[in-house]
């Protein structure tokens, strides 16, 4: 687990990023319960009904408004949210595992929208695009996240999570920052 520049201040803005199926939403919900912070998923901003993408400028404005609030946990992929966060958790999961997790998750929502998505977004309608997103993530998105993590100008604390053990270590580090802790079944 790589933890970079964890400050003594209590973080109030946590951004969870990673590939589709990496566990962002599940972790965000769990941390929201554990640390009593509001949780927001970017899928509601990125997608419109019928899997239509929100126009870029509109999406950026909505994310900017969201990150201007005083405390949050946000899950998704966004350089705006990433730069506004105190802590960034990058779930760096293999495309094979992400594909498997998406298949398991999406099976139940083939003909209807998942709760975190807008109406009329059944999973069956996006399967080809989702597979493309998953398998192109390591070449298109991951390098930019890693570059921001390693930047000398970086002001966020990053957790680069590649395993369950690293996730457990990240949670322990988060607890040490002074966030109030509630019990949660996700980590046991």
Short mmCIF file of C-alpha atoms in Angstrom, two decimals:
data_model
loop_
_atom_site.label_atom_id
_atom_site.label_comp_id
_atom_site.label_asym_id
_atom_site.label_seq_id
_atom_site.Cartn_x
_atom_site.Cartn_y
_atom_site.Cartn_z
CA UNK A 1 0.00 0.00 0.00
CA UNK A 2 1.31 3.40 -0.91
CA UNK A 3 0.30 6.25 1.35
CA UNK A 4 1.61 9.60 0.29
CA UNK A 5 1.65 12.70 2.48
CA UNK A 6 -1.09 11.83 4.98
CA UNK A 7 -1.53 15.00 6.98
CA UNK A 8 -2.54 15.38 10.61
CA UNK A 9 -5.76 17.16 9.72
CA UNK A 10 -9.04 15.28 9.74
CA UNK A 11 -9.99 14.62 6.11
CA UNK A 12 -13.48 15.65 5.15
CA UNK A 13 -13.33 14.92 1.41
CA UNK A 14 -12.53 11.40 0.25
CA UNK A 15 -12.49 10.43 -3.43
CA UNK A 16 -12.57 6.77 -4.44
CA UNK A 17 -11.52 6.07 -7.99
CA UNK A 18 -10.74 3.08 -10.16
CA UNK A 19 -12.02 0.99 -13.03
CA UNK A 20 -15.64 -0.09 -13.48
CA UNK A 21 -16.17 -3.05 -11.18
CA UNK A 22 -13.21 -2.21 -8.93
CA UNK A 23 -15.43 -1.76 -5.87
CA UNK A 24 -15.69 2.04 -5.73
CA UNK A 25 -19.38 2.25 -4.88
CA UNK A 26 -19.26 -0.57 -2.34
CA UNK A 27 -16.26 0.98 -0.58
CA UNK A 28 -17.80 4.47 -0.69
CA UNK A 29 -20.99 3.25 0.95
CA UNK A 30 -19.03 1.39 3.60
CA UNK A 31 -16.80 4.35 4.41
CA UNK A 32 -19.81 6.66 4.46
CA UNK A 33 -21.35 4.48 7.16
CA UNK A 34 -18.08 4.08 9.04
CA UNK A 35 -17.12 7.75 9.03
CA UNK A 36 -20.58 9.38 9.00
CA UNK A 37 -19.89 11.27 5.75
CA UNK A 38 -22.36 11.78 2.89
CA UNK A 39 -21.72 9.58 -0.15
CA UNK A 40 -22.17 10.60 -3.79
CA UNK A 41 -21.65 8.53 -6.91
CA UNK A 42 -20.61 10.25 -10.13
CA UNK A 43 -22.69 7.82 -12.21
CA UNK A 44 -25.72 10.03 -11.49
CA UNK A 45 -23.85 12.96 -13.05
CA UNK A 46 -21.99 11.16 -15.86
CA UNK A 47 -25.03 9.31 -17.24
CA UNK A 48 -28.52 10.40 -18.21
CA UNK A 49 -31.55 8.26 -18.86
CA UNK A 50 -30.97 5.71 -21.62
CA UNK A 51 -27.19 5.64 -21.06
CA UNK A 52 -26.79 9.04 -22.70
CA UNK A 53 -23.61 10.81 -21.59
CA UNK A 54 -23.97 14.19 -19.92
CA UNK A 55 -22.33 16.96 -22.01
CA UNK A 56 -18.76 17.64 -20.82
CA UNK A 57 -19.29 21.23 -19.64
CA UNK A 58 -22.50 20.37 -17.81
CA UNK A 59 -20.84 17.38 -16.17
CA UNK A 60 -17.85 19.49 -15.06
CA UNK A 61 -20.15 22.17 -13.60
CA UNK A 62 -22.17 19.59 -11.65
CA UNK A 63 -19.03 17.93 -10.27
CA UNK A 64 -17.55 21.33 -9.34
CA UNK A 65 -20.73 22.18 -7.45
CA UNK A 66 -20.68 18.82 -5.66
CA UNK A 67 -17.04 19.11 -4.56
CA UNK A 68 -17.62 22.63 -3.21
CA UNK A 69 -19.62 21.17 -0.33
CA UNK A 70 -17.70 20.92 2.96
CA UNK A 71 -17.52 17.13 3.34
CA UNK A 72 -18.13 14.10 1.20
CA UNK A 73 -17.13 10.72 -0.11
CA UNK A 74 -17.39 10.58 -3.90
CA UNK A 75 -16.89 7.52 -6.06
CA UNK A 76 -16.10 7.68 -9.76
CA UNK A 77 -13.49 8.87 -12.20
CA UNK A 78 -12.95 12.65 -12.29
CA UNK A 79 -9.86 14.82 -12.15
CA UNK A 80 -12.05 17.61 -10.69
CA UNK A 81 -13.16 15.48 -7.73
CA UNK A 82 -9.69 14.01 -7.37
CA UNK A 83 -8.05 17.44 -7.09
CA UNK A 84 -10.67 18.65 -4.57
CA UNK A 85 -10.22 15.66 -2.24
CA UNK A 86 -8.17 15.50 0.95
CA UNK A 87 -7.67 11.78 0.41
CA UNK A 88 -7.82 9.74 -2.79
CA UNK A 89 -8.24 5.98 -2.72
CA UNK A 90 -7.25 4.41 -6.04
CA UNK A 91 -8.62 0.87 -6.33
CA UNK A 92 -6.15 -0.56 -8.83
CA UNK A 93 -7.87 -3.81 -9.76
CA UNK A 94 -7.09 -6.04 -12.76
CA UNK A 95 -9.41 -5.86 -15.78
CA UNK A 96 -10.12 -9.59 -15.41
CA UNK A 97 -11.42 -9.13 -11.86
CA UNK A 98 -13.32 -5.95 -12.83
CA UNK A 99 -15.02 -7.83 -15.69
CA UNK A 100 -16.01 -10.66 -13.35
CA UNK A 101 -17.35 -8.24 -10.72
CA UNK A 102 -19.35 -6.31 -13.33
CA UNK A 103 -20.83 -9.54 -14.68
CA UNK A 104 -21.90 -10.57 -11.16
CA UNK A 105 -23.28 -7.12 -10.35
CA UNK A 106 -24.97 -6.52 -13.69
CA UNK A 107 -26.70 -9.89 -13.88
CA UNK A 108 -29.35 -8.64 -11.44
CA UNK A 109 -29.88 -5.43 -13.41
CA UNK A 110 -29.85 -6.65 -17.01
CA UNK A 111 -33.27 -5.17 -17.74
CA UNK A 112 -33.48 -2.37 -15.16
CA UNK A 113 -31.31 0.38 -13.72
CA UNK A 114 -29.05 -0.15 -10.74
CA UNK A 115 -30.08 2.04 -7.78
CA UNK A 116 -27.12 4.40 -8.30
CA UNK A 117 -27.96 5.05 -11.97
CA UNK A 118 -30.56 7.26 -13.65
CA UNK A 119 -33.81 5.69 -14.86
CA UNK A 120 -33.83 3.65 -18.07
CA UNK A 121 -30.22 2.47 -17.82
CA UNK A 122 -30.51 -1.32 -17.97
CA UNK A 123 -27.14 -3.03 -17.95
CA UNK A 124 -27.85 -5.02 -21.11
CA UNK A 125 -27.77 -1.79 -23.12
CA UNK A 126 -24.20 -0.90 -22.13
CA UNK A 127 -22.39 -4.26 -21.99
CA UNK A 128 -20.21 -3.67 -25.10
CA UNK A 129 -19.29 -0.14 -23.98
CA UNK A 130 -18.66 -1.32 -20.41
CA UNK A 131 -16.27 -4.02 -21.60
CA UNK A 132 -14.42 -1.42 -23.68
CA UNK A 133 -14.20 0.92 -20.66
CA UNK A 134 -12.86 -1.87 -18.44
CA UNK A 135 -10.27 -3.16 -20.89
CA UNK A 136 -9.02 0.30 -21.93
CA UNK A 137 -8.78 1.70 -18.39
CA UNK A 138 -5.20 0.54 -17.76
CA UNK A 139 -3.97 2.24 -20.93
CA UNK A 140 -6.14 5.37 -20.92
CA UNK A 141 -7.04 6.34 -17.35
CA UNK A 142 -4.68 4.55 -14.95
CA UNK A 143 -1.49 6.33 -16.16
CA UNK A 144 -3.00 9.76 -15.49
CA UNK A 145 -4.04 8.76 -11.96
CA UNK A 146 -0.56 7.37 -11.25
CA UNK A 147 1.04 10.54 -12.65
CA UNK A 148 -1.07 12.74 -10.37
CA UNK A 149 -0.19 10.50 -7.41
CA UNK A 150 3.53 10.86 -8.12
CA UNK A 151 3.45 14.57 -8.95
CA UNK A 152 5.58 16.78 -6.69
CA UNK A 153 2.72 19.31 -6.84
CA UNK A 154 0.26 16.76 -5.40
CA UNK A 155 -1.64 18.12 -2.40
CA UNK A 156 -3.76 15.03 -1.72
CA UNK A 157 -2.95 11.96 0.31
CA UNK A 158 -3.22 8.87 -1.88
CA UNK A 159 -3.88 5.25 -1.06
CA UNK A 160 -2.87 3.03 -3.98
CA UNK A 161 -4.85 -0.13 -3.19
CA UNK A 162 -4.04 -3.32 -5.11
CA UNK A 163 -5.15 -5.98 -2.61
CA UNK A 164 -7.50 -6.68 0.29
CA UNK A 165 -4.54 -6.35 2.67
CA UNK A 166 -3.71 -2.90 1.29
CA UNK A 167 -7.34 -1.92 1.66
CA UNK A 168 -7.28 -3.00 5.32
CA UNK A 169 -4.09 -0.98 5.84
CA UNK A 170 -5.69 2.06 4.18
CA UNK A 171 -8.68 1.79 6.49
CA UNK A 172 -6.38 1.67 9.51
CA UNK A 173 -4.58 4.78 8.26
CA UNK A 174 -7.91 6.55 7.72
CA UNK A 175 -8.98 5.74 11.26
CA UNK A 176 -5.73 7.29 12.51
CA UNK A 177 -6.65 10.63 10.88
CA UNK A 178 -9.38 11.20 13.42
CA UNK A 179 -12.44 10.44 11.33
CA UNK A 180 -15.23 9.25 13.63
CA UNK A 181 -15.59 5.48 13.26
CA UNK A 182 -18.80 3.45 13.18
CA UNK A 183 -18.89 -0.31 12.84
CA UNK A 184 -19.40 -1.79 9.39
CA UNK A 185 -19.88 -5.34 8.13
CA UNK A 186 -17.85 -4.71 4.94
CA UNK A 187 -14.46 -5.00 6.64
CA UNK A 188 -15.57 -7.06 9.61
#
